[in-house]
Amino acid sequence: MTPHARTVLIVSDHTGLTAENTARALLAHFPDQPLKYLQRPFVASVTAAQGVAREVAALADRGERPLIFTTITDAAVMRELEAAPARVFDLLGPGLGVLEEEFGVKAARSVGRYHDMHDQSGYLARMDALDFALATDDGLGDRQYGLADVILVGVSRAGKTPTSLFLALQHGIRASNYPLAEDDFERESLPIPLEPYRTKLHGLTIDPRRLHAIRTQRKPNSRYASLEQCEHEVRRAERLFQRAGIPVRDTTSASVEEIAAGILAQVRRG
Amino acid sequence: MTPHARTVLIVSDHTGLTAENTARALLAHFPDQPLKYLQRPFVASVTAAQGVAREVAALADRGERPLIFTTITDAAVMRELEAAPARVFDLLGPGLGVLEEEFGVKAARSVGRYHDMHDQSGYLARMDALDFALATDDGLGDRQYGLADVILVGVSRAGKTPTSLFLALQHGIRASNYPLAEDDFERESLPIPLEPYRTKLHGLTIDPRRLHAIRTQRKPNSRYASLEQCEHEVRRAERLFQRAGIPVRDTTSASVEEIAAGILAQVRRG
């Protein structure tokens, strides 16, 4: 928090996720600006907006000009924000206007339409996918490959678990996984349990030095974490992916968002 | 997928998460419009954009007027989309222009600034929080309350695990949990392991009928899942929350996004 950081207020009538995502996507294009984020979710009334406007006024009194990013759609609530001494980014308003024209109907402009449970079936699918990912990730039980949308294949700590949880929570995709181990490398062909599910398989690989660093955090000075072992496993895993014709993603410098988007694009192409 | 559904294309030079979030936030205000989503992530070149424009042209040939929601910031790539026979929603362009003026510098307009790993420390904090949530959620080991940012308290299947995973993946918050059981109800005061961490505690409650339904899916016809048992546990848990002065959230019809946003607002207020 730099002393001269500009304040970015994320103001939403609901969770603020959309507003914060968009604000960060915009502000990432100005990497040298020192910024300080303040989240103000659930601002759904004129009174609540007046509270935010007072905070902004206090900042302005100290010579600052804050930035407000908001997804509020209620006109009266928005007026309170627009009266505050700040630059206001109305993230949904212009789009709603265009869509009203496009569809020839008025926008609902009700609070928190998105990220609540109005899409009940979509929400339940995501929670169901999360249960699935957790239940099939414990390394014990049945991995239920038949019920999975995708099966992530890779050595231990290559990124299978975070990716499967993100696929579930964000996209409602049921991801199971197959951890590659010594037996599989000896066979040099697709592990038998995976044979029936070739089209669901996605390989994850990683730079052996990065894998070594990750495993060392978990089990320092173990054979499991040694650079030699990591190099061996990654080399054999990549050979197996190649022979079996499994699409591979390198997780070394990819975020779970990126890995998931790549897998999803492939799934949707069918 | 209704036959006359309008096609919504989510076009991004990167994961497409911001574009899809914003599109869905906008379109949620038009609940009666039949829509069909097509995701086109990683459209980072003129050639890729021309491919999307051809898809749009094919839809237009069939008499449709698709909607394109895009976060692309490269002018040449954007021109290809704007030439397509569709209504284009340029989600970042106008905001970038205003910010350039506000900051007095040019936007970077590089591909995928957000949702990649350029914010390495923030990303690692999220992955670390996820490991923490998984490690302390297994019901076996140490729950490491001292290291947790928040501790979720509630009966089995009240929503502790999905909430802790979402807090970690989205917000980088380290959430541990305490599952309430019969011993705790008998004491009628705060469980001893939680005593030192009062300020970190967040109670989760749920409608007993909903809890009954969730548990029945897991263990049909068990005492654990019976409505009577669910009513008993929820009543005692709520009494405990009240006596101990723990803030409580009802998860019955709240999404993990909503629960997490509420907890986060409280954490940030300190």
mmCIF file with all atom_site columns, N, CA and C in Angstrom, chain B residues 98-146:
data_model
loop_
_atom_site.group_PDB
_atom_site.id
_atom_site.type_symbol
_atom_site.label_atom_id
_atom_site.label_alt_id
_atom_site.label_comp_id
_atom_site.label_asym_id
_atom_site.label_entity_id
_atom_site.label_seq_id
_atom_site.pdbx_PDB_ins_code
_atom_site.Cartn_x
_atom_site.Cartn_y
_atom_site.Cartn_z
_atom_site.occupancy
_atom_site.B_iso_or_equiv
_atom_site.pdbx_formal_charge
_atom_site.auth_seq_id
_atom_site.auth_comp_id
_atom_site.auth_asym_id
_atom_site.auth_atom_id
_atom_site.pdbx_PDB_model_num
ATOM 1   N N  . VAL B 1 98  ? -11.059 6.082   -20.859 1.00 0.00 ? 98  VAL B N  1
ATOM 2   C CA . VAL B 1 98  ? -11.250 7.001   -19.730 1.00 0.00 ? 98  VAL B CA 1
ATOM 3   C C  . VAL B 1 98  ? -10.061 6.931   -18.770 1.00 0.00 ? 98  VAL B C  1
ATOM 4   N N  . LEU B 1 99  ? -9.563  5.708   -18.536 1.00 0.00 ? 99  LEU B N  1
ATOM 5   C CA . LEU B 1 99  ? -8.434  5.561   -17.607 1.00 0.00 ? 99  LEU B CA 1
ATOM 6   C C  . LEU B 1 99  ? -7.155  6.188   -18.169 1.00 0.00 ? 99  LEU B C  1
ATOM 7   N N  . GLU B 1 100 ? -6.965  6.097   -19.487 1.00 0.00 ? 100 GLU B N  1
ATOM 8   C CA . GLU B 1 100 ? -5.786  6.730   -20.102 1.00 0.00 ? 100 GLU B CA 1
ATOM 9   C C  . GLU B 1 100 ? -5.805  8.231   -19.830 1.00 0.00 ? 100 GLU B C  1
ATOM 10  N N  . GLU B 1 101 ? -6.993  8.787   -19.950 1.00 0.00 ? 101 GLU B N  1
ATOM 11  C CA . GLU B 1 101 ? -7.174  10.213  -19.703 1.00 0.00 ? 101 GLU B CA 1
ATOM 12  C C  . GLU B 1 101 ? -6.932  10.522  -18.213 1.00 0.00 ? 101 GLU B C  1
ATOM 13  N N  . GLU B 1 102 ? -7.497  9.682   -17.367 1.00 0.00 ? 102 GLU B N  1
ATOM 14  C CA . GLU B 1 102 ? -7.410  9.883   -15.918 1.00 0.00 ? 102 GLU B CA 1
ATOM 15  C C  . GLU B 1 102 ? -5.964  9.796   -15.420 1.00 0.00 ? 102 GLU B C  1
ATOM 16  N N  . PHE B 1 103 ? -5.234  8.788   -15.917 1.00 0.00 ? 103 PHE B N  1
ATOM 17  C CA . PHE B 1 103 ? -3.856  8.575   -15.453 1.00 0.00 ? 103 PHE B CA 1
ATOM 18  C C  . PHE B 1 103 ? -2.835  9.384   -16.271 1.00 0.00 ? 103 PHE B C  1
ATOM 19  N N  . GLY B 1 104 ? -3.243  9.827   -17.455 1.00 0.00 ? 104 GLY B N  1
ATOM 20  C CA . GLY B 1 104 ? -2.309  10.532  -18.317 1.00 0.00 ? 104 GLY B CA 1
ATOM 21  C C  . GLY B 1 104 ? -1.230  9.644   -18.915 1.00 0.00 ? 104 GLY B C  1
ATOM 22  N N  . VAL B 1 105 ? -1.494  8.334   -19.010 1.00 0.00 ? 105 VAL B N  1
ATOM 23  C CA . VAL B 1 105 ? -0.563  7.407   -19.677 1.00 0.00 ? 105 VAL B CA 1
ATOM 24  C C  . VAL B 1 105 ? -1.350  6.472   -20.580 1.00 0.00 ? 105 VAL B C  1
ATOM 25  N N  . LYS B 1 106 ? -0.647  5.852   -21.525 1.00 0.00 ? 106 LYS B N  1
ATOM 26  C CA . LYS B 1 106 ? -1.296  4.922   -22.438 1.00 0.00 ? 106 LYS B CA 1
ATOM 27  C C  . LYS B 1 106 ? -1.518  3.560   -21.759 1.00 0.00 ? 106 LYS B C  1
ATOM 28  N N  . ALA B 1 107 ? -2.630  2.899   -22.078 1.00 0.00 ? 107 ALA B N  1
ATOM 29  C CA . ALA B 1 107 ? -2.868  1.536   -21.587 1.00 0.00 ? 107 ALA B CA 1
ATOM 30  C C  . ALA B 1 107 ? -1.909  0.576   -22.279 1.00 0.00 ? 107 ALA B C  1
ATOM 31  N N  . ALA B 1 108 ? -1.512  -0.481  -21.545 1.00 0.00 ? 108 ALA B N  1
ATOM 32  C CA . ALA B 1 108 ? -0.560  -1.446  -22.125 1.00 0.00 ? 108 ALA B CA 1
ATOM 33  C C  . ALA B 1 108 ? -1.177  -2.208  -23.302 1.00 0.00 ? 108 ALA B C  1
ATOM 34  N N  . ARG B 1 109 ? -2.465  -2.466  -23.246 1.00 0.00 ? 109 ARG B N  1
ATOM 35  C CA . ARG B 1 109 ? -3.183  -3.215  -24.286 1.00 0.00 ? 109 ARG B CA 1
ATOM 36  C C  . ARG B 1 109 ? -2.466  -4.507  -24.696 1.00 0.00 ? 109 ARG B C  1
ATOM 37  N N  . SER B 1 110 ? -1.792  -5.131  -23.761 1.00 0.00 ? 110 SER B N  1
ATOM 38  C CA . SER B 1 110 ? -1.167  -6.423  -24.039 1.00 0.00 ? 110 SER B CA 1
ATOM 39  C C  . SER B 1 110 ? -2.188  -7.517  -23.737 1.00 0.00 ? 110 SER B C  1
ATOM 40  N N  . VAL B 1 111 ? -1.925  -8.681  -24.280 1.00 0.00 ? 111 VAL B N  1
ATOM 41  C CA . VAL B 1 111 ? -2.882  -9.778  -24.170 1.00 0.00 ? 111 VAL B CA 1
ATOM 42  C C  . VAL B 1 111 ? -2.874  -10.373 -22.768 1.00 0.00 ? 111 VAL B C  1
ATOM 43  N N  . GLY B 1 112 ? -4.079  -10.693 -22.286 1.00 0.00 ? 112 GLY B N  1
ATOM 44  C CA . GLY B 1 112 ? -4.204  -11.496 -21.070 1.00 0.00 ? 112 GLY B CA 1
ATOM 45  C C  . GLY B 1 112 ? -3.460  -10.964 -19.863 1.00 0.00 ? 112 GLY B C  1
ATOM 46  N N  . ARG B 1 113 ? -3.615  -9.685  -19.568 1.00 0.00 ? 113 ARG B N  1
ATOM 47  C CA . ARG B 1 113 ? -2.950  -9.130  -18.397 1.00 0.00 ? 113 ARG B CA 1
ATOM 48  C C  . ARG B 1 113 ? -3.543  -9.699  -17.117 1.00 0.00 ? 113 ARG B C  1
ATOM 49  N N  . TYR B 1 114 ? -4.808  -10.030 -17.185 1.00 0.00 ? 114 TYR B N  1
ATOM 50  C CA . TYR B 1 114 ? -5.503  -10.452 -15.976 1.00 0.00 ? 114 TYR B CA 1
ATOM 51  C C  . TYR B 1 114 ? -5.805  -11.945 -16.089 1.00 0.00 ? 114 TYR B C  1
ATOM 52  N N  . HIS B 1 115 ? -5.888  -12.623 -14.951 1.00 0.00 ? 115 HIS B N  1
ATOM 53  C CA . HIS B 1 115 ? -6.101  -14.078 -14.914 1.00 0.00 ? 115 HIS B CA 1
ATOM 54  C C  . HIS B 1 115 ? -4.908  -14.834 -15.461 1.00 0.00 ? 115 HIS B C  1
ATOM 55  N N  . ASP B 1 116 ? -3.758  -14.156 -15.636 1.00 0.00 ? 116 ASP B N  1
ATOM 56  C CA . ASP B 1 116 ? -2.562  -14.938 -15.881 1.00 0.00 ? 116 ASP B CA 1
ATOM 57  C C  . ASP B 1 116 ? -1.752  -14.850 -14.592 1.00 0.00 ? 116 ASP B C  1
ATOM 58  N N  . MET B 1 117 ? -0.465  -15.141 -14.668 1.00 0.00 ? 117 MET B N  1
ATOM 59  C CA . MET B 1 117 ? 0.299   -15.136 -13.439 1.00 0.00 ? 117 MET B CA 1
ATOM 60  C C  . MET B 1 117 ? 1.174   -13.892 -13.287 1.00 0.00 ? 117 MET B C  1
ATOM 61  N N  . HIS B 1 118 ? 0.781   -12.784 -13.952 1.00 0.00 ? 118 HIS B N  1
ATOM 62  C CA . HIS B 1 118 ? 1.646   -11.619 -13.810 1.00 0.00 ? 118 HIS B CA 1
ATOM 63  C C  . HIS B 1 118 ? 1.633   -11.106 -12.366 1.00 0.00 ? 118 HIS B C  1
ATOM 64  N N  . ASP B 1 119 ? 0.518   -11.349 -11.681 1.00 0.00 ? 119 ASP B N  1
ATOM 65  C CA . ASP B 1 119 ? 0.495   -11.041 -10.253 1.00 0.00 ? 119 ASP B CA 1
ATOM 66  C C  . ASP B 1 119 ? 0.886   -12.313 -9.499  1.00 0.00 ? 119 ASP B C  1
ATOM 67  N N  . GLN B 1 120 ? 2.156   -12.664 -9.620  1.00 0.00 ? 120 GLN B N  1
ATOM 68  C CA . GLN B 1 120 ? 2.669   -13.936 -9.126  1.00 0.00 ? 120 GLN B CA 1
ATOM 69  C C  . GLN B 1 120 ? 2.371   -14.132 -7.636  1.00 0.00 ? 120 GLN B C  1
ATOM 70  N N  . SER B 1 121 ? 2.591   -13.095 -6.819  1.00 0.00 ? 121 SER B N  1
ATOM 71  C CA . SER B 1 121 ? 2.435   -13.283 -5.379  1.00 0.00 ? 121 SER B CA 1
ATOM 72  C C  . SER B 1 121 ? 0.959   -13.487 -5.026  1.00 0.00 ? 121 SER B C  1
ATOM 73  N N  . GLY B 1 122 ? 0.070   -12.755 -5.693  1.00 0.00 ? 122 GLY B N  1
ATOM 74  C CA . GLY B 1 122 ? -1.355  -12.945 -5.456  1.00 0.00 ? 122 GLY B CA 1
ATOM 75  C C  . GLY B 1 122 ? -1.791  -14.337 -5.858  1.00 0.00 ? 122 GLY B C  1
ATOM 76  N N  . TYR B 1 123 ? -1.259  -14.827 -6.975  1.00 0.00 ? 123 TYR B N  1
ATOM 77  C CA . TYR B 1 123 ? -1.631  -16.166 -7.446  1.00 0.00 ? 123 TYR B CA 1
ATOM 78  C C  . TYR B 1 123 ? -1.147  -17.238 -6.481  1.00 0.00 ? 123 TYR B C  1
ATOM 79  N N  . LEU B 1 124 ? 0.102   -17.111 -6.061  1.00 0.00 ? 124 LEU B N  1
ATOM 80  C CA . LEU B 1 124 ? 0.649   -18.110 -5.138  1.00 0.00 ? 124 LEU B CA 1
ATOM 81  C C  . LEU B 1 124 ? -0.112  -18.094 -3.813  1.00 0.00 ? 124 LEU B C  1
ATOM 82  N N  . ALA B 1 125 ? -0.563  -16.917 -3.392  1.00 0.00 ? 125 ALA B N  1
ATOM 83  C CA . ALA B 1 125 ? -1.348  -16.833 -2.155  1.00 0.00 ? 125 ALA B CA 1
ATOM 84  C C  . ALA B 1 125 ? -2.660  -17.598 -2.310  1.00 0.00 ? 125 ALA B C  1
ATOM 85  N N  . ARG B 1 126 ? -3.272  -17.518 -3.487  1.00 0.00 ? 126 ARG B N  1
ATOM 86  C CA . ARG B 1 126 ? -4.519  -18.252 -3.720  1.00 0.00 ? 126 ARG B CA 1
ATOM 87  C C  . ARG B 1 126 ? -4.267  -19.760 -3.697  1.00 0.00 ? 126 ARG B C  1
ATOM 88  N N  . MET B 1 127 ? -3.196  -20.201 -4.363  1.00 0.00 ? 127 MET B N  1
ATOM 89  C CA . MET B 1 127 ? -2.910  -21.641 -4.394  1.00 0.00 ? 127 MET B CA 1
ATOM 90  C C  . MET B 1 127 ? -2.537  -22.148 -2.996  1.00 0.00 ? 127 MET B C  1
ATOM 91  N N  . ASP B 1 128 ? -1.832  -21.311 -2.258  1.00 0.00 ? 128 ASP B N  1
ATOM 92  C CA . ASP B 1 128 ? -1.454  -21.653 -0.894  1.00 0.00 ? 128 ASP B CA 1
ATOM 93  C C  . ASP B 1 128 ? -2.704  -21.765 -0.014  1.00 0.00 ? 128 ASP B C  1
ATOM 94  N N  . ALA B 1 129 ? -3.632  -20.834 -0.195  1.00 0.00 ? 129 ALA B N  1
ATOM 95  C CA . ALA B 1 129 ? -4.883  -20.870 0.573   1.00 0.00 ? 129 ALA B CA 1
ATOM 96  C C  . ALA B 1 129 ? -5.686  -22.122 0.219   1.00 0.00 ? 129 ALA B C  1
ATOM 97  N N  . LEU B 1 130 ? -5.623  -22.522 -1.045  1.00 0.00 ? 130 LEU B N  1
ATOM 98  C CA . LEU B 1 130 ? -6.343  -23.726 -1.468  1.00 0.00 ? 130 LEU B CA 1
ATOM 99  C C  . LEU B 1 130 ? -5.747  -24.972 -0.810  1.00 0.00 ? 130 LEU B C  1
ATOM 100 N N  . ASP B 1 131 ? -4.414  -25.073 -0.818  1.00 0.00 ? 131 ASP B N  1
ATOM 101 C CA . ASP B 1 131 ? -3.759  -26.185 -0.129  1.00 0.00 ? 131 ASP B CA 1
ATOM 102 C C  . ASP B 1 131 ? -4.166  -26.209 1.336   1.00 0.00 ? 131 ASP B C  1
ATOM 103 N N  . PHE B 1 132 ? -4.203  -25.025 1.925   1.00 0.00 ? 132 PHE B N  1
ATOM 104 C CA . PHE B 1 132 ? -4.562  -24.912 3.338   1.00 0.00 ? 132 PHE B CA 1
ATOM 105 C C  . PHE B 1 132 ? -5.984  -25.427 3.570   1.00 0.00 ? 132 PHE B C  1
ATOM 106 N N  . ALA B 1 133 ? -6.916  -24.980 2.732   1.00 0.00 ? 133 ALA B N  1
ATOM 107 C CA . ALA B 1 133 ? -8.311  -25.397 2.886   1.00 0.00 ? 133 ALA B CA 1
ATOM 108 C C  . ALA B 1 133 ? -8.448  -26.911 2.734   1.00 0.00 ? 133 ALA B C  1
ATOM 109 N N  . LEU B 1 134 ? -7.757  -27.480 1.753   1.00 0.00 ? 134 LEU B N  1
ATOM 110 C CA . LEU B 1 134 ? -7.842  -28.921 1.532   1.00 0.00 ? 134 LEU B CA 1
ATOM 111 C C  . LEU B 1 134 ? -7.210  -29.689 2.691   1.00 0.00 ? 134 LEU B C  1
ATOM 112 N N  . ALA B 1 135 ? -6.053  -29.209 3.143   1.00 0.00 ? 135 ALA B N  1
ATOM 113 C CA . ALA B 1 135 ? -5.329  -29.936 4.195   1.00 0.00 ? 135 ALA B CA 1
ATOM 114 C C  . ALA B 1 135 ? -6.082  -29.901 5.509   1.00 0.00 ? 135 ALA B C  1
ATOM 115 N N  . THR B 1 136 ? -6.781  -28.801 5.786   1.00 0.00 ? 136 THR B N  1
ATOM 116 C CA . THR B 1 136 ? -7.456  -28.692 7.086   1.00 0.00 ? 136 THR B CA 1
ATOM 117 C C  . THR B 1 136 ? -8.910  -29.144 7.003   1.00 0.00 ? 136 THR B C  1
ATOM 118 N N  . ASP B 1 137 ? -9.321  -29.598 5.829   1.00 0.00 ? 137 ASP B N  1
ATOM 119 C CA . ASP B 1 137 ? -10.718 -29.992 5.643   1.00 0.00 ? 137 ASP B CA 1
ATOM 120 C C  . ASP B 1 137 ? -10.930 -31.495 5.741   1.00 0.00 ? 137 ASP B C  1
ATOM 121 N N  . ASP B 1 138 ? -9.847  -32.264 5.878   1.00 0.00 ? 138 ASP B N  1
ATOM 122 C CA . ASP B 1 138 ? -10.006 -33.708 5.751   1.00 0.00 ? 138 ASP B CA 1
ATOM 123 C C  . ASP B 1 138 ? -10.616 -34.357 6.980   1.00 0.00 ? 138 ASP B C  1
ATOM 124 N N  . GLY B 1 139 ? -10.865 -33.566 8.011   1.00 0.00 ? 139 GLY B N  1
ATOM 125 C CA . GLY B 1 139 ? -11.513 -34.126 9.190   1.00 0.00 ? 139 GLY B CA 1
ATOM 126 C C  . GLY B 1 139 ? -10.555 -34.946 10.045  1.00 0.00 ? 139 GLY B C  1
ATOM 127 N N  . LEU B 1 140 ? -9.320  -35.024 9.618   1.00 0.00 ? 140 LEU B N  1
ATOM 128 C CA . LEU B 1 140 ? -8.360  -35.838 10.356  1.00 0.00 ? 140 LEU B CA 1
ATOM 129 C C  . LEU B 1 140 ? -7.390  -34.943 11.118  1.00 0.00 ? 140 LEU B C  1
ATOM 130 N N  . GLY B 1 141 ? -6.533  -34.302 10.369  1.00 0.00 ? 141 GLY B N  1
ATOM 131 C CA . GLY B 1 141 ? -5.372  -33.646 10.972  1.00 0.00 ? 141 GLY B CA 1
ATOM 132 C C  . GLY B 1 141 ? -5.714  -32.379 11.730  1.00 0.00 ? 141 GLY B C  1
ATOM 133 N N  . ASP B 1 142 ? -4.668  -31.676 12.025  1.00 0.00 ? 142 ASP B N  1
ATOM 134 C CA . ASP B 1 142 ? -4.694  -30.400 12.711  1.00 0.00 ? 142 ASP B CA 1
ATOM 135 C C  . ASP B 1 142 ? -5.397  -29.378 11.809  1.00 0.00 ? 142 ASP B C  1
ATOM 136 N N  . ARG B 1 143 ? -6.298  -28.619 12.383  1.00 0.00 ? 143 ARG B N  1
ATOM 137 C CA . ARG B 1 143 ? -6.999  -27.631 11.562  1.00 0.00 ? 143 ARG B CA 1
ATOM 138 C C  . ARG B 1 143 ? -6.299  -26.270 11.542  1.00 0.00 ? 143 ARG B C  1
ATOM 139 N N  . GLN B 1 144 ? -5.188  -26.185 12.244  1.00 0.00 ? 144 GLN B N  1
ATOM 140 C CA . GLN B 1 144 ? -4.311  -25.011 12.159  1.00 0.00 ? 144 GLN B CA 1
ATOM 141 C C  . GLN B 1 144 ? -5.042  -23.692 12.287  1.00 0.00 ? 144 GLN B C  1
ATOM 142 N N  . TYR B 1 145 ? -5.871  -23.587 13.324  1.00 0.00 ? 145 TYR B N  1
ATOM 143 C CA . TYR B 1 145 ? -6.666  -22.377 13.489  1.00 0.00 ? 145 TYR B CA 1
ATOM 144 C C  . TYR B 1 145 ? -5.805  -21.123 13.612  1.00 0.00 ? 145 TYR B C  1
ATOM 145 N N  . GLY B 1 146 ? -4.605  -21.307 14.171  1.00 0.00 ? 146 GLY B N  1
ATOM 146 C CA . GLY B 1 146 ? -3.727  -20.145 14.336  1.00 0.00 ? 146 GLY B CA 1
ATOM 147 C C  . GLY B 1 146 ? -3.339  -19.520 13.000  1.00 0.00 ? 146 GLY B C  1
#
